[in-house]
Every structure is written in C-alpha cells, then in structure tokens.
mmCIF file of C-alpha atoms and ligand atoms in Angstrom:
data_model
loop_
_atom_site.group_PDB
_atom_site.id
_atom_site.type_symbol
_atom_site.label_atom_id
_atom_site.label_comp_id
_atom_site.label_asym_id
_atom_site.label_seq_id
_atom_site.Cartn_x
_atom_site.Cartn_y
_atom_site.Cartn_z
ATOM 1 C CA MET A 36 21.967 -8.977 1.668
ATOM 2 C CA HIS A 37 23.221 -5.178 1.560
ATOM 3 C CA ILE A 38 20.052 -2.949 2.818
ATOM 4 C CA GLU A 39 21.896 -1.189 5.244
ATOM 5 C CA LYS A 40 24.437 -0.036 2.082
ATOM 6 C CA LEU A 41 21.357 1.277 0.072
ATOM 7 C CA THR A 42 20.634 4.870 -0.067
ATOM 8 C CA ARG A 43 17.499 5.673 2.308
ATOM 9 C CA PHE A 44 15.844 9.291 3.196
ATOM 10 C CA GLN A 45 14.196 8.689 6.358
ATOM 11 C CA LEU A 46 10.463 9.529 6.521
ATOM 12 C CA ALA A 47 8.898 7.053 8.646
ATOM 13 C CA GLN A 48 8.172 6.633 12.190
ATOM 14 C CA LEU A 49 9.245 2.853 12.789
ATOM 15 C CA PRO A 50 8.584 0.257 13.682
ATOM 16 C CA THR A 51 4.705 0.676 13.369
ATOM 17 C CA PRO A 52 2.655 -0.913 16.366
ATOM 18 C CA ILE A 53 1.066 -4.592 16.243
ATOM 19 C CA GLU A 54 -2.213 -4.121 18.148
ATOM 20 C CA LYS A 55 -4.594 -6.673 19.157
ATOM 21 C CA LEU A 56 -8.446 -6.639 18.202
ATOM 22 C CA PRO A 57 -10.235 -8.307 20.321
ATOM 23 C CA ARG A 58 -13.595 -6.688 20.427
ATOM 24 C CA LEU A 59 -13.727 -7.461 16.652
ATOM 25 C CA SER A 60 -12.419 -11.063 16.970
ATOM 26 C CA ARG A 61 -15.291 -11.603 19.685
ATOM 27 C CA GLU A 62 -18.066 -9.940 17.084
ATOM 28 C CA LEU A 63 -17.156 -12.087 14.191
ATOM 29 C CA GLY A 64 -16.540 -15.424 16.204
ATOM 30 C CA GLY A 65 -13.324 -15.949 14.471
ATOM 31 C CA PRO A 66 -9.639 -15.843 14.795
ATOM 32 C CA GLU A 67 -7.608 -13.803 16.776
ATOM 33 C CA LEU A 68 -6.935 -10.768 14.737
ATOM 34 C CA LEU A 69 -3.768 -8.583 14.659
ATOM 35 C CA ILE A 70 -3.361 -5.382 13.284
ATOM 36 C CA LYS A 71 -0.027 -4.010 11.755
ATOM 37 C CA ARG A 72 -0.444 -0.336 11.839
ATOM 38 C CA ASP A 73 1.015 0.967 8.628
ATOM 39 C CA ASP A 74 -1.439 3.437 8.516
ATOM 40 C CA GLN A 75 0.788 5.353 11.241
ATOM 41 C CA THR A 76 4.132 5.373 9.420
ATOM 42 C CA GLY A 77 3.922 9.074 10.517
ATOM 43 C CA LEU A 78 4.467 10.810 6.932
ATOM 44 C CA ALA A 79 1.406 13.422 6.100
ATOM 45 C CA PHE A 80 -1.515 10.676 7.795
ATOM 46 C CA GLY A 81 0.758 7.822 7.151
ATOM 47 C CA GLY A 82 0.366 4.427 4.809
ATOM 48 C CA ASN A 83 2.059 1.709 2.782
ATOM 49 C CA LYS A 84 3.893 4.330 0.349
ATOM 50 C CA THR A 85 5.992 5.897 3.202
ATOM 51 C CA ARG A 86 7.881 2.678 3.234
ATOM 52 C CA LYS A 87 8.488 2.507 -0.229
ATOM 53 C CA LEU A 88 9.366 6.210 -0.718
ATOM 54 C CA GLU A 89 12.323 5.987 1.748
ATOM 55 C CA PHE A 90 14.104 3.988 -0.681
ATOM 56 C CA LEU A 91 12.652 5.572 -3.684
ATOM 57 C CA VAL A 92 13.604 9.446 -2.282
ATOM 58 C CA GLY A 93 17.013 7.989 -1.349
ATOM 59 C CA ASP A 94 17.816 6.531 -4.912
ATOM 60 C CA ALA A 95 16.290 9.845 -6.365
ATOM 61 C CA LEU A 96 18.656 12.098 -4.375
ATOM 62 C CA ALA A 97 21.508 9.996 -4.992
ATOM 63 C CA GLN A 98 21.065 10.475 -8.718
ATOM 64 C CA GLY A 99 21.189 14.242 -8.297
ATOM 65 C CA ALA A 100 17.581 14.669 -8.958
ATOM 66 C CA ASP A 101 15.441 17.748 -8.110
ATOM 67 C CA THR A 102 12.018 16.884 -8.669
ATOM 68 C CA LEU A 103 9.738 13.758 -8.017
ATOM 69 C CA VAL A 104 7.368 12.713 -11.145
ATOM 70 C CA THR A 105 4.620 10.181 -10.598
ATOM 71 C CA ALA A 106 0.977 9.297 -11.462
ATOM 72 C CA GLY A 107 -2.026 7.660 -10.122
ATOM 73 C CA ALA A 108 -5.763 8.186 -9.518
ATOM 74 C CA ALA A 109 -7.553 11.431 -8.251
ATOM 75 C CA GLN A 110 -7.372 10.283 -4.797
ATOM 76 C CA SER A 111 -4.265 8.537 -4.850
ATOM 77 C CA ASN A 112 -2.406 7.892 -1.517
ATOM 78 C CA HIS A 113 0.782 7.364 -3.216
ATOM 79 C CA CYS A 114 0.527 10.635 -5.180
ATOM 80 C CA ARG A 115 -0.100 12.557 -1.796
ATOM 81 C CA GLN A 116 2.925 10.932 -0.098
ATOM 82 C CA THR A 117 5.080 11.367 -2.737
ATOM 83 C CA ALA A 118 4.102 15.148 -2.557
ATOM 84 C CA ALA A 119 4.768 15.304 1.165
ATOM 85 C CA ALA A 120 8.136 13.142 0.868
ATOM 86 C CA ALA A 121 9.467 15.867 -2.017
ATOM 87 C CA ALA A 122 8.324 18.642 0.492
ATOM 88 C CA LYS A 123 10.493 17.006 3.211
ATOM 89 C CA ALA A 124 13.442 16.299 0.890
ATOM 90 C CA GLY A 125 13.416 19.747 -0.535
ATOM 91 C CA LEU A 126 12.584 18.416 -4.094
ATOM 92 C CA GLN A 127 9.550 19.753 -6.066
ATOM 93 C CA CYS A 128 6.690 17.483 -7.137
ATOM 94 C CA GLU A 129 4.763 16.847 -10.605
ATOM 95 C CA LEU A 130 1.458 14.703 -10.115
ATOM 96 C CA ILE A 131 -0.178 13.315 -13.086
ATOM 97 C CA LEU A 132 -3.654 12.521 -11.906
ATOM 98 C CA ASN A 133 -6.500 10.747 -13.746
ATOM 99 C CA GLY A 134 -9.553 12.558 -14.688
ATOM 100 C CA LYS A 135 -10.578 16.183 -14.237
ATOM 101 C CA LYS A 136 -9.669 18.214 -11.440
ATOM 102 C CA PRO A 137 -13.205 18.214 -8.856
ATOM 103 C CA ASP A 138 -14.640 21.633 -7.962
ATOM 104 C CA VAL A 139 -13.666 20.479 -4.274
ATOM 105 C CA PRO A 140 -10.554 19.265 -4.136
ATOM 106 C CA ASN A 141 -10.869 17.372 -0.715
ATOM 107 C CA GLY A 142 -8.987 14.378 0.725
ATOM 108 C CA ASN A 143 -5.646 13.747 -0.675
ATOM 109 C CA LEU A 144 -5.985 16.329 -3.525
ATOM 110 C CA LEU A 145 -6.275 19.108 -0.590
ATOM 111 C CA LEU A 146 -2.866 17.625 1.150
ATOM 112 C CA ASN A 147 -1.450 17.544 -2.533
ATOM 113 C CA HIS A 148 -2.115 21.227 -2.927
ATOM 114 C CA LEU A 149 -0.680 22.330 0.870
ATOM 115 C CA PHE A 150 2.560 20.134 -0.140
ATOM 116 C CA GLY A 151 3.001 22.231 -3.051
ATOM 117 C CA ALA A 152 2.811 19.495 -5.672
ATOM 118 C CA ARG A 153 1.812 20.554 -9.353
ATOM 119 C CA GLU A 154 -1.010 18.594 -10.946
ATOM 120 C CA HIS A 155 -1.272 17.557 -14.557
ATOM 121 C CA TRP A 156 -4.845 16.279 -15.036
ATOM 122 C CA ILE A 157 -5.551 13.695 -17.712
ATOM 123 C CA ASP A 158 -7.864 10.963 -18.986
ATOM 124 C CA ARG A 159 -6.630 7.639 -17.793
ATOM 125 C CA PRO A 160 -5.876 6.188 -21.389
ATOM 126 C CA GLN A 161 -3.439 9.247 -22.129
ATOM 127 C CA ARG A 162 -1.776 8.916 -18.701
ATOM 128 C CA ALA A 163 1.098 6.264 -19.596
ATOM 129 C CA ALA A 164 2.131 8.737 -22.594
ATOM 130 C CA LYS A 165 2.046 11.934 -20.108
ATOM 131 C CA LEU A 166 4.470 10.053 -17.624
ATOM 132 C CA ARG A 167 6.824 9.119 -20.818
ATOM 133 C CA GLU A 168 6.693 12.953 -22.110
ATOM 134 C CA LEU A 169 6.627 14.945 -18.814
ATOM 135 C CA PRO A 170 10.266 14.214 -17.647
ATOM 136 C CA GLY A 171 11.482 15.197 -20.896
ATOM 137 C CA GLN A 172 9.954 18.583 -20.792
ATOM 138 C CA LEU A 173 11.171 18.867 -17.479
ATOM 139 C CA ARG A 174 14.635 18.223 -18.488
ATOM 140 C CA ALA A 175 14.037 20.846 -21.340
ATOM 141 C CA GLN A 176 13.538 23.174 -18.766
ATOM 142 C CA GLY A 177 16.643 22.225 -16.994
ATOM 143 C CA ARG A 178 15.007 20.465 -14.132
ATOM 144 C CA LYS A 179 16.339 16.754 -13.229
ATOM 145 C CA PRO A 180 13.322 14.715 -12.705
ATOM 146 C CA TYR A 181 13.227 11.496 -11.068
ATOM 147 C CA VAL A 182 9.911 9.193 -12.354
ATOM 148 C CA ILE A 183 8.384 6.965 -9.909
ATOM 149 C CA GLY A 184 6.208 4.451 -11.776
ATOM 150 C CA VAL A 185 2.479 4.132 -10.332
ATOM 151 C CA GLY A 186 2.301 3.189 -6.720
ATOM 152 C CA GLY A 187 6.084 3.334 -6.347
ATOM 153 C CA SER A 188 6.162 -0.369 -7.173
ATOM 154 C CA ASN A 189 9.262 -1.381 -8.412
ATOM 155 C CA GLY A 190 12.665 -3.235 -6.936
ATOM 156 C CA VAL A 191 13.495 -0.068 -5.213
ATOM 157 C CA GLY A 192 10.177 0.885 -3.499
ATOM 158 C CA ALA A 193 9.467 -2.894 -2.540
ATOM 159 C CA THR A 194 12.671 -2.716 -0.389
ATOM 160 C CA GLY A 195 10.498 -0.808 2.140
ATOM 161 C CA TYR A 196 8.564 -3.965 2.639
ATOM 162 C CA VAL A 197 11.717 -6.068 2.824
ATOM 163 C CA VAL A 198 12.488 -4.108 5.976
ATOM 164 C CA ALA A 199 9.114 -3.984 7.108
ATOM 165 C CA MET A 200 8.924 -7.923 7.184
ATOM 166 C CA ILE A 201 12.237 -7.872 9.107
ATOM 167 C CA GLU A 202 10.685 -5.341 11.561
ATOM 168 C CA LEU A 203 7.424 -7.478 11.811
ATOM 169 C CA MET A 204 9.682 -10.746 12.762
ATOM 170 C CA GLU A 205 11.455 -8.919 15.422
ATOM 171 C CA GLN A 206 8.136 -7.445 16.940
ATOM 172 C CA LEU A 207 6.836 -11.076 16.820
ATOM 173 C CA ARG A 208 10.014 -12.581 18.296
ATOM 174 C CA VAL A 209 10.213 -10.207 21.234
ATOM 175 C CA SER A 210 6.326 -10.637 22.208
ATOM 176 C CA GLY A 211 6.607 -14.135 21.714
ATOM 177 C CA GLN A 212 3.210 -13.980 19.238
ATOM 178 C CA ARG A 213 2.665 -16.572 16.170
ATOM 179 C CA VAL A 214 0.895 -15.435 12.924
ATOM 180 C CA ASP A 215 -0.591 -17.863 10.897
ATOM 181 C CA HIS A 216 -2.009 -15.967 8.313
ATOM 182 C CA MET A 217 -1.316 -12.341 6.989
ATOM 183 C CA LEU A 218 -3.385 -10.311 4.756
ATOM 184 C CA PHE A 219 -3.686 -7.106 3.116
ATOM 185 C CA GLY A 220 -4.818 -4.971 -0.047
ATOM 186 C CA THR A 221 -2.958 -5.378 -3.152
ATOM 187 C CA SER A 222 -2.731 -3.104 -6.230
ATOM 188 C CA SER A 223 0.224 -2.118 -7.989
ATOM 189 C CA GLY A 224 2.172 -5.160 -6.466
ATOM 190 C CA GLY A 225 4.986 -3.341 -4.611
ATOM 191 C CA THR A 226 4.050 -3.727 -1.155
ATOM 192 C CA GLN A 227 3.072 -7.819 -1.868
ATOM 193 C CA ALA A 228 6.538 -8.038 -3.258
ATOM 194 C CA GLY A 229 8.374 -6.658 -0.783
ATOM 195 C CA ILE A 230 6.371 -8.729 1.996
ATOM 196 C CA GLU A 231 6.947 -12.073 -0.307
ATOM 197 C CA LEU A 232 10.309 -11.580 -0.433
ATOM 198 C CA GLY A 233 10.952 -10.812 3.187
ATOM 199 C CA ALA A 234 8.968 -13.610 4.245
ATOM 200 C CA ARG A 235 11.357 -15.639 2.143
ATOM 201 C CA ILE A 236 14.371 -13.987 3.601
ATOM 202 C CA THR A 237 13.224 -13.909 7.149
ATOM 203 C CA GLY A 238 11.914 -17.461 7.137
ATOM 204 C CA PHE A 239 8.360 -16.515 7.983
ATOM 205 C CA ASN A 240 6.343 -19.723 8.077
ATOM 206 C CA GLY A 241 2.351 -18.466 8.103
ATOM 207 C CA THR A 242 0.635 -17.845 4.870
ATOM 208 C CA VAL A 243 0.816 -14.519 3.113
ATOM 209 C CA HIS A 244 -2.182 -13.697 1.157
ATOM 210 C CA GLY A 245 -2.824 -10.141 -1.018
ATOM 211 C CA LEU A 246 -6.521 -9.155 -1.368
ATOM 212 C CA SER A 247 -6.834 -7.692 -4.757
ATOM 213 C CA ILE A 248 -8.715 -4.518 -4.680
ATOM 214 C CA ASP A 249 -8.818 -3.614 -8.457
ATOM 215 C CA LYS A 250 -8.478 -7.061 -10.585
ATOM 216 C CA SER A 251 -10.721 -10.102 -11.220
ATOM 217 C CA GLU A 252 -9.813 -13.852 -11.413
ATOM 218 C CA PRO A 253 -8.911 -13.685 -15.439
ATOM 219 C CA GLU A 254 -5.953 -11.145 -14.676
ATOM 220 C CA HIS A 255 -4.500 -13.404 -12.003
ATOM 221 C CA LEU A 256 -1.629 -14.990 -14.306
ATOM 222 C CA GLU A 257 -0.437 -11.508 -15.476
ATOM 223 C CA TYR A 258 -0.658 -9.972 -11.909
ATOM 224 C CA GLU A 259 1.226 -12.766 -10.060
ATOM 225 C CA THR A 260 3.866 -12.593 -12.462
ATOM 226 C CA GLU A 261 4.315 -9.005 -12.241
ATOM 227 C CA VAL A 262 4.276 -9.330 -8.402
ATOM 228 C CA ALA A 263 7.004 -12.044 -8.601
ATOM 229 C CA GLN A 264 9.181 -9.996 -11.217
ATOM 230 C CA ILE A 265 9.104 -6.977 -8.854
ATOM 231 C CA GLY A 266 10.180 -9.122 -6.014
ATOM 232 C CA ASN A 267 13.179 -10.387 -8.026
ATOM 233 C CA GLU A 268 14.198 -6.968 -9.020
ATOM 234 C CA CYS A 269 13.967 -6.154 -5.453
ATOM 235 C CA ALA A 270 16.107 -9.438 -4.365
ATOM 236 C CA ALA A 271 18.685 -8.196 -6.897
ATOM 237 C CA TYR A 272 18.432 -4.419 -5.394
ATOM 238 C CA VAL A 273 18.971 -5.694 -1.845
ATOM 239 C CA GLY A 274 21.488 -8.291 -2.879
ATOM 240 C CA SER A 275 19.284 -11.468 -1.685
ATOM 241 C CA ASP A 276 19.615 -14.765 -3.504
ATOM 242 C CA VAL A 277 16.054 -15.240 -3.180
ATOM 243 C CA ARG A 278 13.975 -15.922 -6.386
ATOM 244 C CA LEU A 279 10.150 -15.699 -6.474
ATOM 245 C CA THR A 280 8.070 -17.364 -9.159
ATOM 246 C CA ARG A 281 4.231 -16.768 -9.930
ATOM 247 C CA ALA A 282 3.363 -19.802 -7.738
ATOM 248 C CA ASP A 283 4.955 -17.850 -4.917
ATOM 249 C CA ILE A 284 2.082 -15.130 -4.921
ATOM 250 C CA LYS A 285 -0.948 -16.027 -3.375
ATOM 251 C CA VAL A 286 -3.867 -13.151 -4.249
ATOM 252 C CA VAL A 287 -7.665 -13.482 -3.270
ATOM 253 C CA TYR A 288 -9.695 -12.088 -5.850
ATOM 254 C CA GLY A 289 -13.642 -11.544 -6.228
ATOM 255 C CA TYR A 290 -13.788 -8.699 -4.205
ATOM 256 C CA MET A 291 -13.745 -5.712 -6.656
ATOM 257 C CA GLY A 292 -17.500 -5.025 -6.452
ATOM 258 C CA GLU A 293 -18.460 -2.187 -8.990
ATOM 259 C CA GLY A 294 -14.902 -1.550 -9.725
ATOM 260 C CA TYR A 295 -11.691 0.658 -8.204
ATOM 261 C CA GLY A 296 -12.986 3.397 -5.968
ATOM 262 C CA VAL A 297 -16.457 2.487 -5.890
ATOM 263 C CA VAL A 298 -18.098 1.991 -2.522
ATOM 264 C CA GLY A 299 -20.384 -0.704 -2.135
ATOM 265 C CA ASP A 300 -22.068 -2.492 1.270
ATOM 266 C CA LEU A 301 -18.543 -4.590 1.718
ATOM 267 C CA GLU A 302 -16.216 -1.412 2.295
ATOM 268 C CA ARG A 303 -19.302 0.469 4.290
ATOM 269 C CA GLU A 304 -19.576 -2.398 6.643
ATOM 270 C CA ALA A 305 -15.706 -3.144 6.994
ATOM 271 C CA ILE A 306 -15.394 0.604 7.570
ATOM 272 C CA ARG A 307 -18.115 0.726 10.287
ATOM 273 C CA LEU A 308 -17.237 -2.458 12.323
ATOM 274 C CA MET A 309 -13.323 -1.339 12.533
ATOM 275 C CA ALA A 310 -14.667 2.119 13.685
ATOM 276 C CA ARG A 311 -17.128 0.806 15.988
ATOM 277 C CA PHE A 312 -15.331 -2.276 17.652
ATOM 278 C CA GLU A 313 -11.850 -1.029 17.787
ATOM 279 C CA GLY A 314 -11.709 2.940 16.904
ATOM 280 C CA ILE A 315 -9.513 2.432 14.017
ATOM 281 C CA VAL A 316 -10.150 4.342 10.604
ATOM 282 C CA LEU A 317 -10.226 2.493 7.308
ATOM 283 C CA ASP A 318 -10.477 4.239 3.808
ATOM 284 C CA PRO A 319 -13.201 2.991 1.460
ATOM 285 C CA VAL A 320 -10.582 2.195 -1.555
ATOM 286 C CA TYR A 321 -7.733 0.062 -0.156
ATOM 287 C CA ALA A 322 -7.965 -0.923 3.396
ATOM 288 C CA GLY A 323 -11.660 -0.984 3.840
ATOM 289 C CA ARG A 324 -12.173 -3.161 0.910
ATOM 290 C CA ALA A 325 -9.617 -5.406 1.881
ATOM 291 C CA PHE A 326 -10.774 -5.831 5.150
ATOM 292 C CA GLY A 327 -14.216 -6.403 4.103
ATOM 293 C CA ALA A 328 -12.851 -9.284 1.857
ATOM 294 C CA LEU A 329 -11.167 -10.505 5.044
ATOM 295 C CA VAL A 330 -14.216 -10.272 7.352
ATOM 296 C CA ASP A 331 -15.951 -12.178 4.304
ATOM 297 C CA LEU A 332 -13.113 -14.870 4.253
ATOM 298 C CA ILE A 333 -13.555 -15.079 8.018
ATOM 299 C CA ARG A 334 -17.599 -15.989 7.813
ATOM 300 C CA LYS A 335 -16.750 -18.320 5.302
ATOM 301 C CA GLY A 336 -14.754 -20.294 7.655
ATOM 302 C CA VAL A 337 -11.408 -20.236 6.011
ATOM 303 C CA PHE A 338 -9.543 -19.545 9.176
ATOM 304 C CA LYS A 339 -9.525 -21.486 12.170
ATOM 305 C CA ARG A 340 -10.662 -20.299 15.707
ATOM 306 C CA HIS A 341 -7.444 -20.734 17.209
ATOM 307 C CA GLU A 342 -5.281 -19.209 14.685
ATOM 308 C CA THR A 343 -3.922 -15.598 14.583
ATOM 309 C CA VAL A 344 -4.644 -13.691 11.437
ATOM 310 C CA LEU A 345 -2.651 -10.314 10.793
ATOM 311 C CA PHE A 346 -4.192 -7.578 8.969
ATOM 312 C CA TRP A 347 -1.838 -5.389 7.544
ATOM 313 C CA HIS A 348 -3.354 -1.968 7.670
ATOM 314 C CA THR A 349 -1.716 0.218 4.532
ATOM 315 C CA GLY A 350 -3.279 3.449 5.236
ATOM 316 C CA GLY A 351 -5.579 5.640 2.951
ATOM 317 C CA SER A 352 -7.604 7.247 5.391
ATOM 318 C CA PRO A 353 -7.585 10.870 3.663
ATOM 319 C CA ALA A 354 -9.635 9.392 0.776
ATOM 320 C CA LEU A 355 -12.426 8.958 3.659
ATOM 321 C CA PHE A 356 -13.255 12.556 3.423
ATOM 322 C CA ALA A 357 -13.873 12.730 -0.686
ATOM 323 C CA TYR A 358 -16.370 9.806 -0.121
ATOM 324 C CA ALA A 359 -18.649 10.945 2.629
ATOM 325 C CA ASN A 360 -21.671 10.877 0.906
ATOM 326 C CA GLU A 361 -21.117 7.333 0.350
ATOM 327 C CA LEU A 362 -20.516 6.404 3.673
ATOM 328 C CA LEU A 363 -23.030 8.196 5.459
HETATM 329 C C1 PLP B 166 -3.954 2.420 1.224
HETATM 330 C C2 PLP B 166 -3.476 1.727 0.173
HETATM 331 N N1 PLP B 166 -3.287 0.386 0.705
HETATM 332 C C3 PLP B 166 -2.801 -0.621 -0.308
HETATM 333 C C4 PLP B 166 -2.496 -0.018 -1.452
HETATM 334 C C5 PLP B 166 -1.506 -1.318 -2.394
HETATM 335 O O1 PLP B 166 -0.364 -1.502 -2.578
HETATM 336 P P1 PLP B 166 0.319 -1.861 -3.522
HETATM 337 O O2 PLP B 166 0.360 -0.641 -4.636
HETATM 338 O O3 PLP B 166 1.912 -1.840 -3.238
HETATM 339 O O4 PLP B 166 -0.333 -2.965 -4.071
HETATM 340 C C6 PLP B 166 -2.241 1.232 -1.961
HETATM 341 C C7 PLP B 166 -1.830 1.715 -3.111
HETATM 342 O O5 PLP B 166 -1.870 2.821 -3.563
HETATM 343 C C8 PLP B 166 -3.072 2.088 -0.890
HETATM 344 O O6 PLP B 166 -2.836 3.382 -1.441
#
C-alpha cells in the first residue's frame, strides 16, 4: 500500500470521536451501541464527503484543475461539501442540481451560496448529459475543470474510507473495544467500498452492513457489483492486492419508504430517539433513515444483547432545516 504517497488536501479534523450511546441502548433494550461521529469531520458541518474530498481535491490540484464540477440532489451534502472544499482550496465550483431552484434556498442550498458555488438547475433525466457537456463548455472558456461523479464515489474518493477504517481500528486497539457489527447508510457506494476494502486490509473481523437509503431489493445485484468495482478501483489506487467481489458486499434493503428524500415515520422516530436520548442530530435523508433501519433491526432481534454495534454517522445535518415542516 502507498496511501501516504497519494496526493491529499487536508480538509478534515481527524480522528472523529467514537461515543457510546448508553441511554439509547437501554431504551431499545438492545446491544451496546457505539457511534462513529463522521458528522464531526469539521468541514462545513461535516459528513462522510469530507474524507472522500481530501483525496479528490488532492488529485484535482495535482492535475492543475481550477474548478470542481459535480452533481447531486437539491439538498446534496456532497455538493455542499464540495463547494466548501473548493473554497478552502482556492478553486471555483460548479454544481449541477436536480429540479428547480426553490423560492427559499435553505439547508445545504444556502451553504452552497455562501461558499460561492455556481448552480445549474436541471431535471434529473438530463443530469448525466449536463455533467458530460459542462466540462467542455468550461474548457472552451479557458478553465480547467475536474469532474467529481455523483457522491464522489470512485476509487480516489473511496480512499478516504480506507483511511477511516485504519483510523477506527487504531481507536479500537487503544480503547480495547470490540465491534461485532458496523452499519451505515449507503447510496452511491463510495463509503461502503472504502470501508469494505479497509476492513479487509486491516483484518476487521466483525460484520459490515450498508443500509440502503434509496434502492430496493431487485436492484441489489447491480448495486453490490458497483460497490465491489469501486472498491477494486480503490485497491488499485492505494496499491493493495485485496480484491472484492459482489459476494463480499452486504447491503440491507427494505427501508426506502416512499422514496429518496421522502420523510416518513421511520426517519421521524429515529431522529427523535437520537436527539432526545443522546443529544445527537441526524438528517432525514441519510443518517436518519439508516438509523431508523438499525432501530428496526434491533427490534427484530437481529443483534444479541451482549454484542456491540457501531453506527457510523455519515453527517447530513444541514438538510434538516429544509425539512422543518415534515419533522415538526
Ligand atoms: C449524509 C450522508 N450519508 C451517507 C451517504 C451515502 O454515502 P455514499 O454515497 O458514499 O454511499 C451520503 C451520500 O450522499 C450522505 O450525504
């Protein structure tokens, strides 16, 4: 492995803490619960994208780029973090966002504006074409764009989560804690790819489960294959011999409710539980839905009482403010 030799632009405050959730464990009558606070990575309200962006921005700077281009949902945390990372690195930022600009651009949209990113609003079916065209248009204006795919989920971005797994294993070694199961929200796959690869590299011997927030069971072969591919791209990037197959990727489906970004009782209860029992904020789209799935699995008795379950909080709290009406 040669992670230390890869170009990396420092954005994150690391290591992020691991905390116990004793009141919540007791309330749920379940296993011991730990939380890895990647909502506290430090860049612009934090989140999992900070870790990916350290390597993506490092690569962009090494290639002489002057602009980051990426795409996402209107309340994309990835876009907000990319806008902040661009500001910190002295790069321009162009964001392609789904749909129409709302009358009140709050949550992540307000932050994109503060970071000086330029937004391009487009209907979701036209997004991929726009992401292909825009870099050429920027080049024609003399700019040097670096394109980051949706969610920053490629081999370069996933490297951030290989590093995160190394960090976690060191924390567990020092504290003497054991983790039997690790769970987190999964969507574009880069976080899971990095964690799965990092788990293999470091010899983590618990189970790793992605909790799908936007896919259903019929899509599982395609998604798990994609995560394994990102993991293998990442292995090549970091110089590891480990190779992942679809069978190595475990994802739990069945929790997408009414669809991506649609808040239901599952998310509302999860957000309330975490807030009232531990004073920790979850967002409704990713971490809230993922934690709601974990609560359901605990209630179904999937974990034994003497086991330890680590929930990896991947951030996303600014989106809360765009969902005030659904959460009250
Ligand atoms: C807060 C949050 N959690 C989890 C995820 C899922 O991570 P990934 O896209 O790497 O699967 C995202 C992706 O946008 C996110 O914003």
